[in-house]
PDB file of C-alpha atoms in Angstrom:
ATOM      1  CA  MET A 187     141.800-221.723 242.734  1.00 38.00           C
ATOM      2  CA  ARG A 188     144.467-220.898 245.289  1.00 42.00           C
ATOM      3  CA  ARG A 189     146.105-218.518 242.796  1.00 41.00           C
ATOM      4  CA  LEU A 190     142.831-216.675 242.487  1.00 38.00           C
ATOM      5  CA  ILE A 191     142.538-216.350 246.271  1.00 39.00           C
ATOM      6  CA  ILE A 192     146.082-215.014 246.468  1.00 39.00           C
ATOM      7  CA  ALA A 193     145.387-212.530 243.682  1.00 37.00           C
ATOM      8  CA  PHE A 194     142.224-211.461 245.466  1.00 38.00           C
ATOM      9  CA  LEU A 195     144.119-210.870 248.720  1.00 44.00           C
ATOM     10  CA  ALA A 196     146.833-209.020 246.856  1.00 41.00           C
ATOM     11  CA  LEU A 197     144.243-206.445 245.894  1.00 38.00           C
ATOM     12  CA  VAL A 198     142.555-206.395 249.297  1.00 42.00           C
ATOM     13  CA  LEU A 199     145.908-205.790 250.982  1.00 42.00           C
ATOM     14  CA  ILE A 200     147.056-203.318 248.353  1.00 37.00           C
ATOM     15  CA  ILE A 201     150.608-202.027 248.723  1.00 31.00           C
ATOM     16  CA  ALA A 202     150.903-198.321 249.543  1.00 32.00           C
ATOM     17  CA  PRO A 203     153.032-195.863 251.495  1.00 30.00           C
ATOM     18  CA  ALA A 204     152.397-195.605 255.227  1.00 31.00           C
ATOM     19  CA  ASN A 205     152.238-191.820 255.459  1.00 31.00           C
ATOM     20  CA  ALA A 206     149.187-191.055 253.321  1.00 34.00           C
ATOM     21  CA  GLN A 207     146.771-188.506 254.740  1.00 40.00           C
ATOM     22  CA  PRO A 208     143.186-187.483 253.900  1.00 47.00           C
ATOM     23  CA  SER A 209     143.037-184.583 251.493  1.00 48.00           C
ATOM     24  CA  GLY A 210     140.875-182.434 253.757  1.00 57.00           C
ATOM     25  CA  GLY A 211     137.326-181.142 253.548  1.00 63.00           C
ATOM     26  CA  ASP A 212     134.849-179.222 255.612  1.00 73.00           C
ATOM     27  CA  ALA A 213     132.247-181.068 257.691  1.00 79.00           C
ATOM     28  CA  SER A 214     130.207-177.868 257.993  1.00 82.00           C
ATOM     29  CA  SER A 215     129.274-178.147 254.312  1.00 87.00           C
ATOM     30  CA  LEU A 216     127.492-181.467 254.853  1.00 92.00           C
ATOM     31  CA  SER A 217     123.727-181.836 255.232  1.00 93.00           C
ATOM     32  CA  PRO A 218     123.055-184.982 257.267  1.00 94.00           C
ATOM     33  CA  GLU A 219     119.531-186.298 257.768  1.00 96.00           C
ATOM     34  CA  THR A 220     117.876-188.062 260.666  1.00 96.00           C
ATOM     35  CA  GLY A 221     114.610-189.953 261.036  1.00 97.00           C
ATOM     36  CA  ARG A 222     113.197-192.260 258.394  1.00 97.00           C
ATOM     37  CA  ILE A 223     115.442-192.651 255.340  1.00 97.00           C
ATOM     38  CA  ALA A 224     114.222-194.219 252.104  1.00 97.00           C
ATOM     39  CA  LEU A 225     116.815-196.339 250.295  1.00 97.00           C
ATOM     40  CA  THR A 226     114.998-196.352 246.973  1.00 96.00           C
ATOM     41  CA  GLU A 227     117.503-198.433 245.022  1.00 95.00           C
ATOM     42  CA  ALA A 228     117.182-201.269 247.531  1.00 96.00           C
ATOM     43  CA  ASP A 229     113.417-200.857 248.003  1.00 97.00           C
ATOM     44  CA  ALA A 230     114.160-200.495 251.710  1.00 98.00           C
ATOM     45  CA  VAL A 231     113.912-197.975 254.549  1.00 97.00           C
ATOM     46  CA  ILE A 232     115.931-197.336 257.673  1.00 97.00           C
ATOM     47  CA  ASP A 233     114.557-195.487 260.690  1.00 97.00           C
ATOM     48  CA  LEU A 234     117.488-193.706 262.313  1.00 96.00           C
ATOM     49  CA  GLY A 235     115.470-191.645 264.777  1.00 95.00           C
ATOM     50  CA  SER A 236     117.715-189.036 266.383  1.00 95.00           C
ATOM     51  CA  ASP A 237     120.485-191.504 267.280  1.00 95.00           C
ATOM     52  CA  TYR A 238     122.224-191.584 263.905  1.00 96.00           C
ATOM     53  CA  ARG A 239     122.889-189.294 260.977  1.00 96.00           C
ATOM     54  CA  PHE A 240     122.602-190.240 257.326  1.00 97.00           C
ATOM     55  CA  TYR A 241     124.842-188.606 254.741  1.00 96.00           C
ATOM     56  CA  GLY A 242     123.270-189.048 251.320  1.00 96.00           C
ATOM     57  CA  PRO A 243     125.080-189.796 248.036  1.00 95.00           C
ATOM     58  CA  SER A 244     126.361-186.258 247.498  1.00 94.00           C
ATOM     59  CA  ASP A 245     127.654-185.930 251.050  1.00 94.00           C
ATOM     60  CA  ALA A 246     129.037-189.462 250.914  1.00 92.00           C
ATOM     61  CA  HIS A 247     131.009-188.517 247.807  1.00 91.00           C
ATOM     62  CA  ASN A 248     132.363-185.448 249.598  1.00 90.00           C
ATOM     63  CA  ILE A 249     133.324-187.503 252.662  1.00 88.00           C
ATOM     64  CA  LEU A 250     134.937-190.356 250.770  1.00 84.00           C
ATOM     65  CA  VAL A 251     136.792-188.252 248.206  1.00 84.00           C
ATOM     66  CA  ASN A 252     137.487-184.844 249.747  1.00 85.00           C
ATOM     67  CA  MET A 253     137.625-185.659 253.460  1.00 83.00           C
ATOM     68  CA  TRP A 254     138.928-189.218 253.439  1.00 76.00           C
ATOM     69  CA  GLY A 255     141.205-188.979 250.424  1.00 72.00           C
ATOM     70  CA  ASN A 256     139.764-191.690 248.159  1.00 69.00           C
ATOM     71  CA  PRO A 257     139.512-191.451 244.356  1.00 72.00           C
ATOM     72  CA  PRO A 258     136.058-190.596 242.956  1.00 82.00           C
ATOM     73  CA  SER A 259     135.520-194.184 241.799  1.00 76.00           C
ATOM     74  CA  GLU A 260     135.243-195.268 245.445  1.00 74.00           C
ATOM     75  CA  ALA A 261     132.101-193.157 245.882  1.00 83.00           C
ATOM     76  CA  GLU A 262     130.285-194.647 242.908  1.00 85.00           C
ATOM     77  CA  GLY A 263     127.205-196.612 243.889  1.00 89.00           C
ATOM     78  CA  VAL A 264     127.344-195.577 247.548  1.00 92.00           C
ATOM     79  CA  LEU A 265     123.821-194.884 248.809  1.00 95.00           C
ATOM     80  CA  GLY A 266     125.080-193.067 251.869  1.00 95.00           C
ATOM     81  CA  ILE A 267     127.055-193.184 255.083  1.00 94.00           C
ATOM     82  CA  ILE A 268     125.537-193.596 258.542  1.00 95.00           C
ATOM     83  CA  MET A 269     127.331-192.284 261.611  1.00 92.00           C
ATOM     84  CA  PRO A 270     126.391-191.843 265.280  1.00 93.00           C
ATOM     85  CA  ALA A 271     124.638-188.528 265.837  1.00 93.00           C
ATOM     86  CA  ASN A 272     127.358-187.328 268.211  1.00 91.00           C
ATOM     87  CA  ALA A 273     130.139-187.797 265.654  1.00 88.00           C
ATOM     88  CA  THR A 274     131.240-186.179 262.416  1.00 87.00           C
ATOM     89  CA  PRO A 275     133.365-187.525 259.548  1.00 86.00           C
ATOM     90  CA  ASP A 276     136.402-185.511 260.649  1.00 83.00           C
ATOM     91  CA  GLN A 277     136.481-187.156 264.094  1.00 80.00           C
ATOM     92  CA  ARG A 278     137.695-190.543 265.292  1.00 77.00           C
ATOM     93  CA  SER A 279     134.491-192.514 265.197  1.00 80.00           C
ATOM     94  CA  TRP A 280     132.963-195.076 262.890  1.00 85.00           C
ATOM     95  CA  GLY A 281     130.656-194.919 259.940  1.00 87.00           C
ATOM     96  CA  ALA A 282     128.761-197.528 257.966  1.00 91.00           C
ATOM     97  CA  ILE A 283     129.001-197.245 254.194  1.00 91.00           C
ATOM     98  CA  ILE A 284     125.733-198.328 252.587  1.00 94.00           C
ATOM     99  CA  THR A 285     125.642-200.072 249.223  1.00 93.00           C
ATOM    100  CA  TRP A 286     123.079-202.154 247.386  1.00 94.00           C
ATOM    101  CA  GLU A 287     124.055-205.299 245.507  1.00 91.00           C
ATOM    102  CA  PRO A 288     121.268-206.581 243.161  1.00 94.00           C
ATOM    103  CA  ILE A 289     122.727-210.086 243.001  1.00 91.00           C
ATOM    104  CA  GLY A 290     119.448-211.901 243.551  1.00 94.00           C
ATOM    105  CA  TRP A 291     118.100-214.004 246.408  1.00 96.00           C
ATOM    106  CA  VAL A 292     120.902-215.521 248.503  1.00 93.00           C
ATOM    107  CA  ALA A 293     120.182-219.066 249.677  1.00 92.00           C
ATOM    108  CA  SER A 294     121.004-219.685 253.331  1.00 90.00           C
ATOM    109  CA  ASP A 295     121.099-223.481 253.455  1.00 86.00           C
ATOM    110  CA  ASP A 296     124.911-223.545 253.370  1.00 82.00           C
ATOM    111  CA  ALA A 297     125.363-221.257 256.377  1.00 83.00           C
ATOM    112  CA  ARG A 298     125.258-223.831 259.155  1.00 81.00           C
ATOM    113  CA  GLY A 299     127.837-226.227 257.740  1.00 81.00           C
ATOM    114  CA  ALA A 300     130.268-223.682 256.282  1.00 82.00           C
ATOM    115  CA  ASP A 301     133.944-224.131 257.165  1.00 84.00           C
ATOM    116  CA  TYR A 302     134.746-220.577 258.234  1.00 85.00           C
ATOM    117  CA  ASP A 303     137.837-221.713 260.150  1.00 87.00           C
ATOM    118  CA  GLY A 304     139.147-223.202 256.931  1.00 84.00           C
ATOM    119  CA  LEU A 305     138.443-219.997 255.039  1.00 80.00           C
ATOM    120  CA  LEU A 306     140.255-217.976 257.711  1.00 84.00           C
ATOM    121  CA  ALA A 307     143.263-220.302 257.659  1.00 84.00           C
ATOM    122  CA  GLN A 308     143.505-219.968 253.872  1.00 77.00           C
ATOM    123  CA  MET A 309     143.308-216.173 254.083  1.00 77.00           C
ATOM    124  CA  GLN A 310     146.047-216.131 256.728  1.00 82.00           C
ATOM    125  CA  ALA A 311     148.345-218.429 254.763  1.00 81.00           C
ATOM    126  CA  ASP A 312     147.948-216.491 251.541  1.00 75.00           C
ATOM    127  CA  THR A 313     148.481-213.170 253.318  1.00 78.00           C
ATOM    128  CA  ARG A 314     151.794-214.450 254.690  1.00 82.00           C
ATOM    129  CA  GLU A 315     152.880-215.211 251.137  1.00 81.00           C
ATOM    130  CA  LEU A 316     151.912-211.737 249.995  1.00 78.00           C
ATOM    131  CA  ASN A 317     154.035-210.156 252.719  1.00 80.00           C
ATOM    132  CA  ALA A 318     157.150-211.061 250.763  1.00 82.00           C
ATOM    133  CA  GLN A 319     155.889-208.790 247.997  1.00 79.00           C
ATOM    134  CA  ARG A 320     155.118-206.036 250.496  1.00 73.00           C
ATOM    135  CA  ARG A 321     158.620-206.271 251.993  1.00 80.00           C
ATOM    136  CA  ALA A 322     160.198-206.150 248.533  1.00 82.00           C
ATOM    137  CA  ASN A 323     158.360-202.908 247.869  1.00 75.00           C
ATOM    138  CA  GLY A 324     159.323-201.380 251.198  1.00 75.00           C
ATOM    139  CA  PHE A 325     155.919-201.419 252.875  1.00 68.00           C
ATOM    140  CA  ALA A 326     154.631-202.699 256.181  1.00 73.00           C
ATOM    141  CA  GLN A 327     153.616-206.315 256.413  1.00 80.00           C
ATOM    142  CA  VAL A 328     150.059-207.233 257.357  1.00 79.00           C
ATOM    143  CA  GLN A 329     148.656-210.118 259.325  1.00 85.00           C
ATOM    144  CA  VAL A 330     145.090-211.415 259.457  1.00 84.00           C
ATOM    145  CA  MET A 331     144.859-212.055 263.195  1.00 91.00           C
ATOM    146  CA  GLY A 332     141.554-213.867 263.042  1.00 91.00           C
ATOM    147  CA  TRP A 333     137.833-213.393 263.253  1.00 93.00           C
ATOM    148  CA  ALA A 334     136.965-210.529 265.575  1.00 94.00           C
ATOM    149  CA  GLN A 335     133.515-212.014 265.177  1.00 94.00           C
ATOM    150  CA  GLU A 336     133.000-215.315 263.410  1.00 93.00           C
ATOM    151  CA  PRO A 337     130.398-215.140 260.622  1.00 92.00           C
ATOM    152  CA  GLN A 338     126.892-215.291 262.023  1.00 93.00           C
ATOM    153  CA  HIS A 339     123.676-215.888 260.101  1.00 94.00           C
ATOM    154  CA  ASP A 340     120.440-214.760 261.732  1.00 94.00           C
ATOM    155  CA  SER A 341     117.698-216.790 260.067  1.00 93.00           C
ATOM    156  CA  VAL A 342     114.967-214.709 261.719  1.00 94.00           C
ATOM    157  CA  ALA A 343     116.268-211.256 260.844  1.00 94.00           C
ATOM    158  CA  ASN A 344     117.836-212.585 257.592  1.00 96.00           C
ATOM    159  CA  THR A 345     121.181-210.929 258.235  1.00 96.00           C
ATOM    160  CA  VAL A 346     124.797-212.052 257.989  1.00 94.00           C
ATOM    161  CA  SER A 347     127.607-210.386 259.921  1.00 94.00           C
ATOM    162  CA  TRP A 348     131.287-210.972 260.498  1.00 92.00           C
ATOM    163  CA  ALA A 349     134.389-209.060 261.550  1.00 92.00           C
ATOM    164  CA  ARG A 350     138.108-209.487 260.995  1.00 88.00           C
ATOM    165  CA  GLU A 351     141.083-208.238 262.983  1.00 90.00           C
ATOM    166  CA  LEU A 352     144.066-207.024 260.962  1.00 84.00           C
ATOM    167  CA  ARG A 353     147.520-206.083 262.177  1.00 85.00           C
ATOM    168  CA  PHE A 354     149.805-203.853 260.140  1.00 79.00           C
ATOM    169  CA  PHE A 355     153.452-204.047 261.190  1.00 81.00           C
ATOM    170  CA  ASP A 356     153.854-200.264 261.400  1.00 73.00           C
ATOM    171  CA  GLY A 357     153.214-199.810 265.101  1.00 74.00           C
ATOM    172  CA  GLY A 358     149.572-198.806 264.760  1.00 74.00           C
ATOM    173  CA  GLN A 359     146.603-200.304 266.531  1.00 79.00           C
ATOM    174  CA  HIS A 360     144.991-203.448 265.201  1.00 85.00           C
ATOM    175  CA  THR A 361     142.285-202.670 262.690  1.00 83.00           C
ATOM    176  CA  LEU A 362     138.690-203.869 262.825  1.00 86.00           C
ATOM    177  CA  HIS A 363     136.824-204.617 259.608  1.00 85.00           C
ATOM    178  CA  TYR A 364     133.113-205.212 260.350  1.00 91.00           C
ATOM    179  CA  ASP A 365     130.655-206.383 257.685  1.00 91.00           C
ATOM    180  CA  LEU A 366     126.866-206.564 257.897  1.00 94.00           C
ATOM    181  CA  ARG A 367     124.596-207.867 255.124  1.00 95.00           C
ATOM    182  CA  LEU A 368     120.793-207.643 255.072  1.00 97.00           C
ATOM    183  CA  LEU A 369     119.315-210.241 252.755  1.00 97.00           C
ATOM    184  CA  GLY A 370     116.415-209.241 250.541  1.00 97.00           C
ATOM    185  CA  ARG A 371     114.353-210.724 247.747  1.00 98.00           C
ATOM    186  CA  TYR A 372     116.411-209.142 244.981  1.00 97.00           C
ATOM    187  CA  GLY A 373     119.815-208.725 246.555  1.00 96.00           C
ATOM    188  CA  VAL A 374     121.840-207.667 249.555  1.00 95.00           C
ATOM    189  CA  LEU A 375     121.949-204.373 251.443  1.00 96.00           C
ATOM    190  CA  SER A 376     125.513-203.947 252.727  1.00 93.00           C
ATOM    191  CA  MET A 377     126.642-201.936 255.723  1.00 92.00           C
ATOM    192  CA  ASN A 378     130.405-201.920 256.181  1.00 87.00           C
ATOM    193  CA  ALA A 379     132.360-200.287 258.982  1.00 86.00           C
ATOM    194  CA  VAL A 380     136.081-199.987 259.626  1.00 78.00           C
ATOM    195  CA  GLY A 381     137.664-198.871 262.882  1.00 81.00           C
ATOM    196  CA  GLU A 382     140.188-199.940 265.482  1.00 85.00           C
ATOM    197  CA  MET A 383     139.915-203.029 267.639  1.00 90.00           C
ATOM    198  CA  ASP A 384     139.075-201.084 270.783  1.00 90.00           C
ATOM    199  CA  GLN A 385     135.893-200.007 268.994  1.00 90.00           C
ATOM    200  CA  LEU A 386     134.629-203.556 268.499  1.00 93.00           C
ATOM    201  CA  ALA A 387     131.888-203.408 271.149  1.00 94.00           C
ATOM    202  CA  GLU A 388     130.724-200.000 269.938  1.00 92.00           C
ATOM    203  CA  ILE A 389     130.681-200.947 266.270  1.00 92.00           C
ATOM    204  CA  ARG A 390     129.030-204.313 266.914  1.00 94.00           C
ATOM    205  CA  ALA A 391     126.300-202.637 268.960  1.00 94.00           C
ATOM    206  CA  GLY A 392     125.848-200.046 266.227  1.00 92.00           C
ATOM    207  CA  ALA A 393     125.604-202.719 263.536  1.00 92.00           C
ATOM    208  CA  ILE A 394     122.995-204.648 265.524  1.00 93.00           C
ATOM    209  CA  ALA A 395     121.007-201.474 266.067  1.00 94.00           C
ATOM    210  CA  LEU A 396     121.131-200.542 262.387  1.00 94.00           C
ATOM    211  CA  SER A 397     120.092-204.038 261.319  1.00 94.00           C
ATOM    212  CA  ARG A 398     116.997-203.703 263.501  1.00 95.00           C
ATOM    213  CA  ARG A 399     116.190-200.262 262.158  1.00 96.00           C
ATOM    214  CA  ALA A 400     116.452-201.287 258.491  1.00 96.00           C
ATOM    215  CA  SER A 401     113.793-203.205 256.596  1.00 96.00           C
ATOM    216  CA  PHE A 402     112.833-204.029 253.056  1.00 98.00           C
ATOM    217  CA  ASN A 403     109.466-202.837 251.837  1.00 98.00           C
ATOM    218  CA  PRO A 404     106.642-205.360 251.411  1.00 98.00           C
ATOM    219  CA  GLY A 405     107.253-207.347 248.264  1.00 98.00           C
ATOM    220  CA  ALA A 406     111.038-206.910 248.491  1.00 98.00           C
ATOM    221  CA  ARG A 407     111.582-208.832 251.702  1.00 98.00           C
ATOM    222  CA  TYR A 408     113.641-212.011 251.851  1.00 97.00           C
ATOM    223  CA  THR A 409     110.515-214.024 252.643  1.00 97.00           C
ATOM    224  CA  ASP A 410     108.745-212.642 249.548  1.00 98.00           C
ATOM    225  CA  PHE A 411     111.004-214.723 247.297  1.00 97.00           C
ATOM    226  CA  ASP A 412     109.208-216.496 244.462  1.00 97.00           C
ATOM    227  CA  GLU A 413     111.222-219.465 243.224  1.00 94.00           C
ATOM    228  CA  ASN A 414     109.289-219.499 239.960  1.00 95.00           C
ATOM    229  CA  ARG A 415     110.097-215.909 239.038  1.00 95.00           C
ATOM    230  CA  ASP A 416     113.063-214.515 240.952  1.00 96.00           C
ATOM    231  CA  MET A 417     116.777-214.598 240.280  1.00 95.00           C
ATOM    232  CA  VAL A 418     118.922-216.670 242.645  1.00 93.00           C
ATOM    233  CA  ALA A 419     122.401-215.407 243.527  1.00 89.00           C
ATOM    234  CA  GLY A 420     125.421-217.336 242.308  1.00 83.00           C
ATOM    235  CA  TYR A 421     126.391-218.304 245.864  1.00 82.00           C
ATOM    236  CA  GLY A 422     124.853-218.788 249.303  1.00 87.00           C
ATOM    237  CA  VAL A 423     125.595-217.208 252.670  1.00 88.00           C
ATOM    238  CA  ALA A 424     129.031-218.846 252.951  1.00 83.00           C
ATOM    239  CA  GLY A 425     129.993-217.579 249.512  1.00 81.00           C
ATOM    240  CA  LEU A 426     128.719-214.137 250.478  1.00 84.00           C
ATOM    241  CA  VAL A 427     131.237-214.099 253.306  1.00 83.00           C
ATOM    242  CA  ALA A 428     134.031-215.430 251.097  1.00 76.00           C
ATOM    243  CA  THR A 429     133.577-212.967 248.265  1.00 68.00           C
ATOM    244  CA  GLY A 430     132.499-209.943 250.277  1.00 61.00           C
ATOM    245  CA  ALA A 431     129.676-209.362 247.768  1.00 34.00           C
ATOM    246  CA  GLY A 432     131.834-207.829 245.064  1.00 32.00           C
ATOM    247  CA  VAL A 433     131.218-204.091 244.885  1.00 29.00           C
ATOM    248  CA  ALA A 434     130.832-203.757 248.638  1.00 33.00           C
ATOM    249  CA  VAL A 435     134.389-204.985 249.064  1.00 33.00           C
ATOM    250  CA  ALA A 436     135.753-202.089 247.072  1.00 31.00           C
ATOM    251  CA  LYS A 437     133.674-199.570 248.993  1.00 35.00           C
ATOM    252  CA  ASN A 438     134.626-200.681 252.484  1.00 38.00           C
ATOM    253  CA  VAL A 439     138.274-201.151 251.541  1.00 37.00           C
ATOM    254  CA  GLY A 440     138.262-197.550 250.382  1.00 36.00           C
ATOM    255  CA  VAL A 441     137.583-196.589 253.990  1.00 36.00           C
ATOM    256  CA  LEU A 442     140.074-199.180 255.189  1.00 37.00           C
ATOM    257  CA  ALA A 443     142.658-197.423 253.045  1.00 37.00           C
ATOM    258  CA  LEU A 444     142.108-194.213 254.982  1.00 31.00           C
ATOM    259  CA  LEU A 445     142.086-195.634 258.466  1.00 31.00           C
ATOM    260  CA  LEU A 446     145.176-197.746 257.835  1.00 34.00           C
ATOM    261  CA  LYS A 447     146.844-194.694 256.292  1.00 28.00           C
ATOM    262  CA  LEU A 448     147.126-196.315 252.901  1.00 25.00           C
ATOM    263  CA  ALA A 449     147.408-194.179 249.821  1.00 26.00           C
ATOM    264  CA  GLN A 450     145.574-196.252 247.231  1.00 28.00           C
ATOM    265  CA  PRO A 451     142.176-197.869 247.696  1.00 29.00           C
ATOM    266  CA  ILE A 452     141.536-200.945 245.629  1.00 28.00           C
ATOM    267  CA  GLY A 453     139.576-199.340 242.829  1.00 27.00           C
ATOM    268  CA  ILE A 454     137.948-200.969 239.853  1.00 25.00           C
ATOM    269  CA  ALA A 455     140.489-203.792 239.511  1.00 26.00           C
ATOM    270  CA  LEU A 456     138.972-205.529 242.521  1.00 29.00           C
ATOM    271  CA  LEU A 457     135.519-205.402 240.991  1.00 28.00           C
ATOM    272  CA  VAL A 458     136.753-207.240 237.917  1.00 27.00           C
ATOM    273  CA  LEU A 459     138.545-209.848 239.985  1.00 30.00           C
ATOM    274  CA  ALA A 460     135.603-210.262 242.354  1.00 31.00           C
ATOM    275  CA  ALA A 461     133.404-211.075 239.390  1.00 29.00           C
ATOM    276  CA  ALA A 462     135.954-213.624 238.177  1.00 29.00           C
ATOM    277  CA  LEU A 463     135.979-215.249 241.601  1.00 31.00           C
ATOM    278  CA  VAL A 464     132.256-215.913 241.695  1.00 31.00           C
ATOM    279  CA  THR A 465     132.470-219.159 239.727  1.00 28.00           C
ATOM    280  CA  PRO A 466     135.213-220.879 241.769  1.00 31.00           C
ATOM    281  CA  PHE A 467     133.684-219.725 245.066  1.00 31.00           C
ATOM    282  CA  ARG A 468     130.349-221.043 243.872  1.00 30.00           C
ATOM    283  CA  LYS A 469     131.948-224.477 243.605  1.00 31.00           C
ATOM    284  CA  LEU A 470     133.433-224.222 247.085  1.00 32.00           C
ATOM    285  CA  PHE A 471     130.254-223.047 248.721  1.00 33.00           C
ATOM    286  CA  ARG A 472     127.598-224.670 246.569  1.00 35.00           C
ATOM    287  CA  ARG A 473     124.222-225.287 248.094  1.00 35.00           C
ATOM    288  CA  LYS A 474     123.653-228.656 249.729  1.00 36.00           C
ATOM    289  CA  THR A 475     121.161-229.620 247.056  1.00 36.00           C
ATOM    290  CA  GLY A 476     124.010-229.654 244.555  1.00 37.00           C
ATOM    291  CA  GLN A 477     121.899-227.648 242.108  1.00 37.00           C
ATOM    292  CA  ALA A 478     123.573-224.857 240.247  1.00 36.00           C
ATOM    293  CA  PRO A 479     122.041-221.441 240.983  1.00 36.00           C
ATOM    294  CA  ALA A 480     119.960-220.141 238.139  1.00 38.00           C
ATOM    295  CA  THR A 481     117.629-217.396 237.161  1.00 39.00           C
ATOM    296  CA  ARG A 482     114.076-218.584 237.553  1.00 39.00           C
TER     297      ARG A 482
END
C-alpha cells in the first residue's frame, strides 16, 4: 500500500526543469460567457451573474494548451474554466477548472471520523523520500507544508473542500492547491484552483461563492439518490480527498505544472495509477457499515 502511495506522489510531484514557460496565446481570441451556464454532462447549472466568466470547452482547450503550455491530453474532459470577471488567463489571477466525474453517489458517513492528519503525515513522509529522486535528477525539492485548509464536508450543501500548501525549493512563493467537490446523485462536479499562498483568502472566497452558485438539476441532486437503483462510488468522502477523484487530479495538476513552472504535467499515466489506487484506498476509507460499495 505504501509503495502505491509513493508511486502516486511520484506522479503528482513529477520531475521537470524549473525554467519552463507557457507557449503563448492570445486572450482576445477567447469568447467567455457570463450569466447562467448549463453543465449538461453533469446535469447541473451554475449562475455566474456578471461576477465571473466561463470559458467553455473550446476556450478551455486554448487556455490550457496554447496559453498555459500543457499537452492536449490535459484539456480532455474539461467542461470549462471559471475566472473572476476582472481577470483574464494571461494575468496573475486564479481560475477554477471544471470537470465531471461520473463515479456514482459518494457516501458521506466516513467524513466525520476520517484521519486527515494521518493522511497528511503520510503524504509528507513519502514526499521526503521522493526528494532524493528529484535531487538525483537535478531538480528542485518539494515539501508538503500542510493543509492550507483541512478537508471540510458540508452536509447541508453536500460539498467537500480542502487545500494544500506546497513549497518548491527554488526560491518561489509557496503554492496553494485548492480543491472543491460538489456531490451529486451520479457523481462529483470538481472545481480545482491553483495559485500562490497569498491568494488563499481570495480563492477560498471564490470557491465558496461558486459552490453556492452551482446546483444539480432536480433528479440529479445528492438527495435524489435511490439506493435501489443508483450506483455507489467505490469510496466515501475521505477516499475522495485521498484519491483526488482520479481524472480531476490530472486536470488540476496540469495547471499546477504551469504555475510552478514545471514542464510536464502528469498526463495519462496518473489516470491509470489513480484507477489502480481505488481498491486500496477503499479499504483504508471504507464506510462505517463495513459493506463493500456496489452498484445497486
